């Protein structure tokens, strides 16, 4: 795909948390952009209606349909070159409908399934997290079996999402911060705008075809304790650290009902076990900041400066 002939990109889940960033990045980078979204109804949430209008004003083509509408999917796929799925975790298995439609359409140059987290073929979590990873792995295997050109993206932690969850910057009265395990495991916090922009670049890059791309930006590697110290320096405040031992997370993963047992298992893998960085990149792996050295990504230090002046809304219920 030459830069002068920019690919047309179809995004599933484009109205969602990370999907919105992807749609904006796709438009910013000059791609004709399509979003496949469930139909609006009189009961649709006003925010969703407004988002559709915003997308339309940006020039996005919105296709309303269900994942089960095979003909509509095939027709939509035939209008584009590249497909990015940002469907939420519960809909990961439903991506098989996209895989089937891509096989029939026959024109798709690249498919990025909904991943954007840990490198699931090299990470093993507690059983509730492992079950989630297994669903994502199954889609990988279906894509490979179908011979669809793919790129798998391991974006690691979304920075705004996790900083918001860990530090709760909007809460000015807060005196303590929860630390998972010892707080010393290194993690990777990558800002959502960068995740989205790298993903659009990756989806169109001949170097990334049938490869795994890991977003391991060097300035975004730090431990929870380092993150808290950095925040203390910026805010001029001191926070009491409340440690939740790893064993307590294990126990909660065994006793909480599904799906509440999933977030504690994810926290255990990332913050206690340090799974984001406990493997070396292989010769075949690609790393985003190396692929695109000209992209000036937002560092975690810079993101905290933004949150200091403009704290994000309270964290959503996911964790
Ligand atoms: N690395 C990280 O830190 C991190 C954090 C969060 C998520 N993730 C990953 O990022 C990916 C996207 O997650 P997200 O949280 O951004 O998704 P999300 O916001 O929960 O949902 C994305 C969109 O999917 C569509 N959708 C929701 N329910 C659906 C259903 N029942 N059937 C069909 N479509 C449905 C909706 O779009 P319409 O209403 O327009 O159809 C929704 O806006 C997932 O793979 C997730 O695991 C990673």
Short mmCIF file of C-alpha atoms and ligand atoms in Angstrom, two decimals:
data_model
loop_
_atom_site.label_atom_id
_atom_site.label_comp_id
_atom_site.label_asym_id
_atom_site.label_seq_id
_atom_site.Cartn_x
_atom_site.Cartn_y
_atom_site.Cartn_z
CA UNK A 1 0.00 0.00 0.00
CA UNK A 2 1.71 3.15 -1.24
CA UNK A 3 1.39 6.26 0.83
CA UNK A 4 0.08 8.16 -2.22
CA UNK A 5 -2.85 5.72 -2.47
CA UNK A 6 -4.05 5.68 1.09
CA UNK A 7 -5.96 2.58 2.08
CA UNK A 8 -9.60 2.67 3.09
CA UNK A 9 -10.01 1.52 6.67
CA UNK A 10 -13.01 -0.15 8.27
CA UNK A 11 -13.17 -0.11 12.06
CA UNK A 12 -15.39 -2.37 14.17
CA UNK A 13 -16.04 -1.07 17.68
CA UNK A 14 -15.18 2.43 16.45
CA UNK A 15 -17.60 4.06 18.88
CA UNK A 16 -15.91 2.41 21.87
CA UNK A 17 -13.18 3.41 24.29
CA UNK A 18 -10.11 2.74 22.12
CA UNK A 19 -12.11 2.64 18.87
CA UNK A 20 -12.87 6.38 19.05
CA UNK A 21 -9.16 7.15 19.18
CA UNK A 22 -8.60 4.84 16.20
CA UNK A 23 -11.28 6.52 14.08
CA UNK A 24 -9.78 9.94 14.83
CA UNK A 25 -6.25 8.71 14.08
CA UNK A 26 -7.40 7.16 10.80
CA UNK A 27 -8.96 10.44 9.66
CA UNK A 28 -5.93 12.41 10.89
CA UNK A 29 -3.62 10.20 8.82
CA UNK A 30 -5.73 10.81 5.72
CA UNK A 31 -7.57 7.50 5.32
CA UNK A 32 -11.11 7.18 4.06
CA UNK A 33 -12.65 5.71 7.20
CA UNK A 34 -15.66 3.46 7.73
CA UNK A 35 -17.22 2.39 11.02
CA UNK A 36 -19.42 -0.70 11.30
CA UNK A 37 -21.76 -0.07 14.22
CA UNK A 38 -24.88 -1.61 15.66
CA UNK A 39 -28.02 0.16 14.42
CA UNK A 40 -29.22 3.24 16.28
CA UNK A 41 -32.71 2.85 17.72
CA UNK A 42 -35.08 5.29 19.44
CA UNK A 43 -33.68 3.87 22.71
CA UNK A 44 -30.06 4.59 21.75
CA UNK A 45 -28.06 6.55 24.22
CA UNK A 46 -27.75 10.28 23.27
CA UNK A 47 -23.94 10.08 23.54
CA UNK A 48 -23.94 7.39 20.87
CA UNK A 49 -26.23 9.46 18.63
CA UNK A 50 -23.95 12.50 19.08
CA UNK A 51 -20.88 10.40 18.32
CA UNK A 52 -22.41 9.20 15.05
CA UNK A 53 -23.05 12.85 14.12
CA UNK A 54 -19.50 13.82 15.09
CA UNK A 55 -18.07 11.00 12.97
CA UNK A 56 -20.24 12.00 10.02
CA UNK A 57 -19.07 15.61 10.31
CA UNK A 58 -15.49 14.29 10.16
CA UNK A 59 -16.28 12.47 6.91
CA UNK A 60 -16.55 8.96 8.38
CA UNK A 61 -18.89 6.57 6.56
CA UNK A 62 -21.09 4.84 9.10
CA UNK A 63 -22.53 1.44 8.27
CA UNK A 64 -25.22 0.28 10.69
CA UNK A 65 -25.46 -3.47 11.03
CA UNK A 66 -25.05 -6.52 13.21
CA UNK A 67 -22.06 -8.84 13.10
CA UNK A 68 -24.39 -11.67 12.09
CA UNK A 69 -25.50 -9.85 8.89
CA UNK A 70 -23.13 -11.72 6.60
CA UNK A 71 -24.15 -10.12 3.26
CA UNK A 72 -23.95 -6.63 4.70
CA UNK A 73 -20.54 -7.42 6.15
CA UNK A 74 -19.23 -8.75 2.84
CA UNK A 75 -20.60 -5.73 0.93
CA UNK A 76 -18.97 -3.36 3.43
CA UNK A 77 -15.66 -5.19 3.33
CA UNK A 78 -15.60 -4.91 -0.47
CA UNK A 79 -15.57 -1.10 -0.09
CA UNK A 80 -12.34 -1.07 1.99
CA UNK A 81 -8.78 -2.42 2.12
CA UNK A 82 -7.92 -2.73 5.78
CA UNK A 83 -9.98 -3.91 8.76
CA UNK A 84 -9.32 -3.07 12.39
CA UNK A 85 -11.45 -4.59 15.11
CA UNK A 86 -11.73 -2.78 18.43
CA UNK A 87 -14.68 -4.83 19.64
CA UNK A 88 -14.94 -5.26 23.40
CA UNK A 89 -13.70 -8.34 25.16
CA UNK A 90 -17.10 -10.18 25.36
CA UNK A 91 -17.44 -9.89 21.57
CA UNK A 92 -13.98 -11.36 20.80
CA UNK A 93 -15.42 -14.76 19.73
CA UNK A 94 -17.98 -12.98 17.52
CA UNK A 95 -15.11 -11.78 15.35
CA UNK A 96 -15.40 -15.15 13.65
CA UNK A 97 -18.22 -13.50 11.63
CA UNK A 98 -15.68 -10.92 10.40
CA UNK A 99 -13.17 -13.66 9.56
CA UNK A 100 -15.81 -15.58 7.58
CA UNK A 101 -16.88 -12.44 5.71
CA UNK A 102 -13.26 -11.47 4.92
CA UNK A 103 -12.76 -14.93 3.40
CA UNK A 104 -15.76 -14.40 1.12
CA UNK A 105 -14.97 -10.77 0.25
CA UNK A 106 -11.45 -11.80 -0.78
CA UNK A 107 -10.06 -8.24 -1.10
CA UNK A 108 -8.84 -7.39 2.42
CA UNK A 109 -5.13 -6.59 2.55
CA UNK A 110 -4.82 -6.61 6.32
CA UNK A 111 -6.87 -7.57 9.39
CA UNK A 112 -6.06 -6.50 12.93
CA UNK A 113 -8.23 -8.45 15.37
CA UNK A 114 -9.24 -6.91 18.69
CA UNK A 115 -6.23 -7.49 20.92
CA UNK A 116 -4.39 -4.35 22.10
CA UNK A 117 -3.24 -5.76 25.42
CA UNK A 118 -0.69 -8.41 26.44
CA UNK A 119 1.14 -10.59 23.88
CA UNK A 120 -1.30 -13.40 24.40
CA UNK A 121 0.79 -16.18 22.83
CA UNK A 122 3.56 -15.50 25.38
CA UNK A 123 1.61 -14.72 28.53
CA UNK A 124 -0.10 -17.15 30.86
CA UNK A 125 -2.43 -15.71 33.49
CA UNK A 126 -4.57 -16.94 36.37
CA UNK A 127 -7.48 -19.08 35.06
CA UNK A 128 -10.06 -16.27 34.58
CA UNK A 129 -7.57 -14.15 32.59
CA UNK A 130 -6.24 -17.23 30.81
CA UNK A 131 -9.78 -18.00 29.58
CA UNK A 132 -9.95 -14.50 28.07
CA UNK A 133 -6.56 -14.88 26.41
CA UNK A 134 -7.58 -18.24 25.02
CA UNK A 135 -10.55 -16.62 23.24
CA UNK A 136 -8.23 -14.07 21.63
CA UNK A 137 -5.76 -16.84 20.67
CA UNK A 138 -8.58 -18.81 18.98
CA UNK A 139 -9.29 -15.83 16.73
CA UNK A 140 -5.57 -15.58 15.87
CA UNK A 141 -5.56 -19.23 14.83
CA UNK A 142 -8.77 -18.80 12.75
CA UNK A 143 -7.22 -15.81 10.94
CA UNK A 144 -4.06 -17.79 10.18
CA UNK A 145 -6.01 -20.84 9.03
CA UNK A 146 -8.02 -18.65 6.67
CA UNK A 147 -4.81 -17.24 5.18
CA UNK A 148 -5.90 -13.66 5.91
CA UNK A 149 -2.99 -11.18 6.01
CA UNK A 150 -2.84 -9.99 9.61
CA UNK A 151 -0.99 -7.90 12.15
CA UNK A 152 -1.33 -8.67 15.86
CA UNK A 153 -0.88 -5.69 18.14
CA UNK A 154 0.24 -5.94 21.72
CA UNK A 155 -0.37 -2.39 22.97
CA UNK A 156 0.23 -3.21 26.66
CA UNK A 157 -1.58 -0.95 29.19
CA UNK A 158 -3.60 2.00 27.94
CA UNK A 159 -2.01 4.80 29.94
CA UNK A 160 -4.93 7.16 30.58
CA UNK A 161 -7.14 4.21 31.50
CA UNK A 162 -4.69 2.67 33.97
CA UNK A 163 -3.30 5.92 35.44
CA UNK A 164 -6.88 6.97 36.05
CA UNK A 165 -7.58 3.66 37.74
CA UNK A 166 -4.39 3.54 39.82
CA UNK A 167 -3.93 7.18 40.84
CA UNK A 168 -7.51 8.50 40.56
CA UNK A 169 -6.21 12.00 39.73
CA UNK A 170 -9.71 13.56 39.91
CA UNK A 171 -9.96 12.73 43.63
CA UNK A 172 -8.30 15.68 45.34
CA UNK A 173 -9.09 14.40 48.87
CA UNK A 174 -7.47 11.03 48.40
CA UNK A 175 -4.67 10.28 50.86
CA UNK A 176 -3.79 6.73 49.90
CA UNK A 177 -3.08 4.74 46.77
CA UNK A 178 -3.55 1.00 46.35
CA UNK A 179 -0.43 -0.89 45.24
CA UNK A 180 -0.74 -4.40 43.80
CA UNK A 181 1.94 -6.74 45.11
CA UNK A 182 5.27 -5.12 46.00
CA UNK A 183 4.73 -2.42 43.37
CA UNK A 184 8.17 -3.09 41.92
CA UNK A 185 7.24 -4.98 38.75
CA UNK A 186 7.84 -2.88 35.67
CA UNK A 187 4.82 -2.13 33.51
CA UNK A 188 4.20 -0.28 30.25
CA UNK A 189 1.74 2.59 30.07
CA UNK A 190 1.10 3.81 26.52
CA UNK A 191 -1.13 6.79 25.86
CA UNK A 192 -4.29 5.96 23.90
CA UNK A 193 -3.68 8.55 21.15
CA UNK A 194 -0.30 6.94 20.45
CA UNK A 195 -1.77 3.43 20.56
CA UNK A 196 -4.32 4.51 17.96
CA UNK A 197 -1.87 6.35 15.70
CA UNK A 198 0.68 3.54 15.78
CA UNK A 199 -2.13 1.08 15.00
CA UNK A 200 -3.22 2.96 11.88
CA UNK A 201 0.41 3.11 10.73
CA UNK A 202 0.99 -0.58 11.52
CA UNK A 203 -2.18 -1.59 9.64
CA UNK A 204 -0.83 -0.01 6.46
CA UNK A 205 2.81 -0.95 6.70
CA UNK A 206 4.16 -3.72 4.43
CA UNK A 207 6.82 -4.48 7.08
CA UNK A 208 4.18 -5.54 9.59
CA UNK A 209 2.26 -8.03 7.43
CA UNK A 210 1.82 -11.34 9.28
CA UNK A 211 3.90 -10.06 12.19
CA UNK A 212 3.36 -9.21 15.85
CA UNK A 213 3.97 -5.58 16.79
CA UNK A 214 4.64 -4.79 20.41
CA UNK A 215 4.25 -1.25 21.75
CA UNK A 216 7.20 -1.13 24.14
CA UNK A 217 8.05 2.56 24.26
CA UNK A 218 11.15 2.97 26.46
CA UNK A 219 9.98 6.15 28.23
CA UNK A 220 6.73 4.47 29.28
CA UNK A 221 8.32 1.68 31.31
CA UNK A 222 8.04 2.12 35.06
CA UNK A 223 6.85 0.38 38.21
CA UNK A 224 3.76 1.28 40.22
CA UNK A 225 5.99 2.66 42.99
CA UNK A 226 7.85 4.83 40.48
CA UNK A 227 4.53 6.04 39.07
CA UNK A 228 3.32 7.05 42.53
CA UNK A 229 6.62 8.83 43.34
CA UNK A 230 6.40 10.74 40.06
CA UNK A 231 2.83 11.77 40.86
CA UNK A 232 3.88 12.87 44.37
CA UNK A 233 6.63 15.03 42.86
CA UNK A 234 4.19 16.67 40.47
CA UNK A 235 1.36 17.19 42.97
CA UNK A 236 3.58 18.04 45.96
CA UNK A 237 1.50 15.57 47.99
CA UNK A 238 2.37 12.38 49.86
CA UNK A 239 0.25 9.27 49.55
CA UNK A 240 0.06 6.31 51.89
CA UNK A 241 0.70 3.08 49.97
CA UNK A 242 -1.84 0.36 50.71
CA UNK A 243 -0.42 -2.94 49.45
CA UNK A 244 -2.72 -5.71 48.25
CA UNK A 245 -0.59 -8.88 48.36
CA UNK A 246 -0.45 -11.05 45.25
CA UNK A 247 -1.93 -13.99 47.22
CA UNK A 248 -5.03 -11.91 47.95
CA UNK A 249 -5.55 -11.30 44.23
CA UNK A 250 -5.13 -15.03 43.59
CA UNK A 251 -7.75 -15.79 46.24
CA UNK A 252 -10.16 -13.22 44.82
CA UNK A 253 -9.68 -14.72 41.34
CA UNK A 254 -10.82 -18.06 42.80
CA UNK A 255 -13.74 -16.80 44.86
CA UNK A 256 -15.31 -13.89 42.96
CA UNK A 257 -18.05 -14.77 40.46
CA UNK A 258 -17.43 -14.28 36.74
CA UNK A 259 -16.83 -11.67 35.34
CA UNK A 260 -15.61 -9.96 38.54
CA UNK A 261 -12.82 -12.54 38.76
CA UNK A 262 -11.29 -11.25 35.50
CA UNK A 263 -10.01 -7.77 36.52
CA UNK A 264 -8.26 -9.13 39.64
CA UNK A 265 -6.57 -11.76 37.47
CA UNK A 266 -5.44 -9.09 35.01
CA UNK A 267 -4.06 -6.95 37.84
CA UNK A 268 -2.18 -9.99 39.15
CA UNK A 269 -0.55 -10.70 35.78
CA UNK A 270 0.41 -7.12 35.03
CA UNK A 271 1.37 -5.68 38.40
CA UNK A 272 2.43 -8.70 40.45
CA UNK A 273 3.93 -11.00 37.81
CA UNK A 274 5.12 -8.22 35.48
CA UNK A 275 4.09 -10.16 32.37
CA UNK A 276 4.33 -7.16 30.06
CA UNK A 277 8.10 -7.11 30.26
CA UNK A 278 9.17 -10.55 31.43
CA UNK A 279 10.00 -11.78 27.93
CA UNK A 280 12.63 -10.63 25.44
CA UNK A 281 11.55 -9.49 22.01
CA UNK A 282 12.32 -12.15 19.40
CA UNK A 283 14.08 -11.54 16.12
CA UNK A 284 10.74 -11.63 14.30
CA UNK A 285 8.96 -9.20 16.67
CA UNK A 286 8.53 -5.59 15.71
CA UNK A 287 8.43 -2.69 18.18
CA UNK A 288 6.35 0.39 17.41
CA UNK A 289 8.70 3.19 18.48
CA UNK A 290 11.52 1.56 16.48
CA UNK A 291 9.32 1.20 13.41
CA UNK A 292 8.23 4.85 13.56
CA UNK A 293 11.05 6.84 15.17
CA UNK A 294 9.57 10.11 13.85
CA UNK A 295 6.37 9.67 15.86
CA UNK A 296 6.86 11.77 18.97
CA UNK A 297 4.89 9.71 21.49
CA UNK A 298 3.50 11.12 24.74
CA UNK A 299 5.58 9.89 27.63
CA UNK A 300 4.03 8.90 30.92
CA UNK A 301 5.76 11.93 32.48
CA UNK A 302 4.04 14.24 29.99
CA UNK A 303 0.69 12.52 30.50
CA UNK A 304 0.86 13.12 34.27
CA UNK A 305 1.50 16.82 33.54
CA UNK A 306 -1.73 16.85 31.52
CA UNK A 307 -3.65 15.08 34.30
CA UNK A 308 -2.32 17.56 36.86
CA UNK A 309 -4.02 20.45 35.06
CA UNK A 310 -6.93 18.52 33.60
CA UNK A 311 -7.78 15.39 35.59
CA UNK A 312 -9.78 12.80 33.64
CA UNK A 313 -13.28 11.77 34.65
CA UNK A 314 -13.51 9.02 37.32
CA UNK A 315 -12.35 5.62 36.08
CA UNK A 316 -15.02 3.44 34.45
CA UNK A 317 -16.30 0.32 36.14
CA UNK A 318 -13.99 -2.12 34.31
CA UNK A 319 -11.66 -2.43 37.30
N1 LIG B 1 -4.53 -2.57 26.97
C1 LIG B 1 -5.46 -2.04 27.72
O1 LIG B 1 -5.16 -1.35 28.71
C2 LIG B 1 -6.91 -2.26 27.38
C3 LIG B 1 -7.91 -1.62 28.13
C4 LIG B 1 -9.24 -1.80 27.73
C5 LIG B 1 -9.55 -2.60 26.63
N2 LIG B 1 -8.54 -3.21 25.95
C6 LIG B 1 -8.85 -4.03 24.75
O2 LIG B 1 -9.25 -3.14 23.69
C7 LIG B 1 -10.24 -3.78 22.88
C8 LIG B 1 -11.47 -2.86 22.77
O3 LIG B 1 -12.05 -2.69 24.06
P1 LIG B 1 -12.86 -1.36 24.48
O4 LIG B 1 -12.89 -1.36 25.98
O5 LIG B 1 -12.32 -0.17 23.76
O6 LIG B 1 -14.32 -1.71 23.90
P2 LIG B 1 -15.70 -1.03 24.31
O7 LIG B 1 -15.51 0.43 24.45
O8 LIG B 1 -16.28 -1.73 25.50
O9 LIG B 1 -16.65 -1.39 23.07
C9 LIG B 1 -16.32 -1.07 21.73
C10 LIG B 1 -17.57 -1.03 20.86
O10 LIG B 1 -17.99 -2.35 20.56
C11 LIG B 1 -19.38 -2.32 20.22
N3 LIG B 1 -20.14 -3.33 20.99
C12 LIG B 1 -20.39 -3.34 22.32
N4 LIG B 1 -21.17 -4.40 22.65
C13 LIG B 1 -21.40 -5.06 21.50
C14 LIG B 1 -22.15 -6.21 21.17
N5 LIG B 1 -22.84 -6.88 22.11
N6 LIG B 1 -22.16 -6.63 19.89
C15 LIG B 1 -21.49 -5.94 18.94
N7 LIG B 1 -20.78 -4.81 19.19
C16 LIG B 1 -20.74 -4.38 20.45
C17 LIG B 1 -19.90 -0.94 20.56
O11 LIG B 1 -20.01 -0.23 19.34
P3 LIG B 1 -21.44 0.03 18.62
O12 LIG B 1 -22.42 0.32 19.69
O13 LIG B 1 -21.11 1.19 17.76
O14 LIG B 1 -21.75 -1.20 17.84
C18 LIG B 1 -18.79 -0.38 21.44
O15 LIG B 1 -18.72 1.03 21.34
C19 LIG B 1 -10.52 -5.15 23.51
O16 LIG B 1 -9.76 -6.14 22.84
C20 LIG B 1 -10.01 -4.99 24.95
O17 LIG B 1 -9.61 -6.22 25.51
C21 LIG B 1 -7.24 -3.04 26.28
#
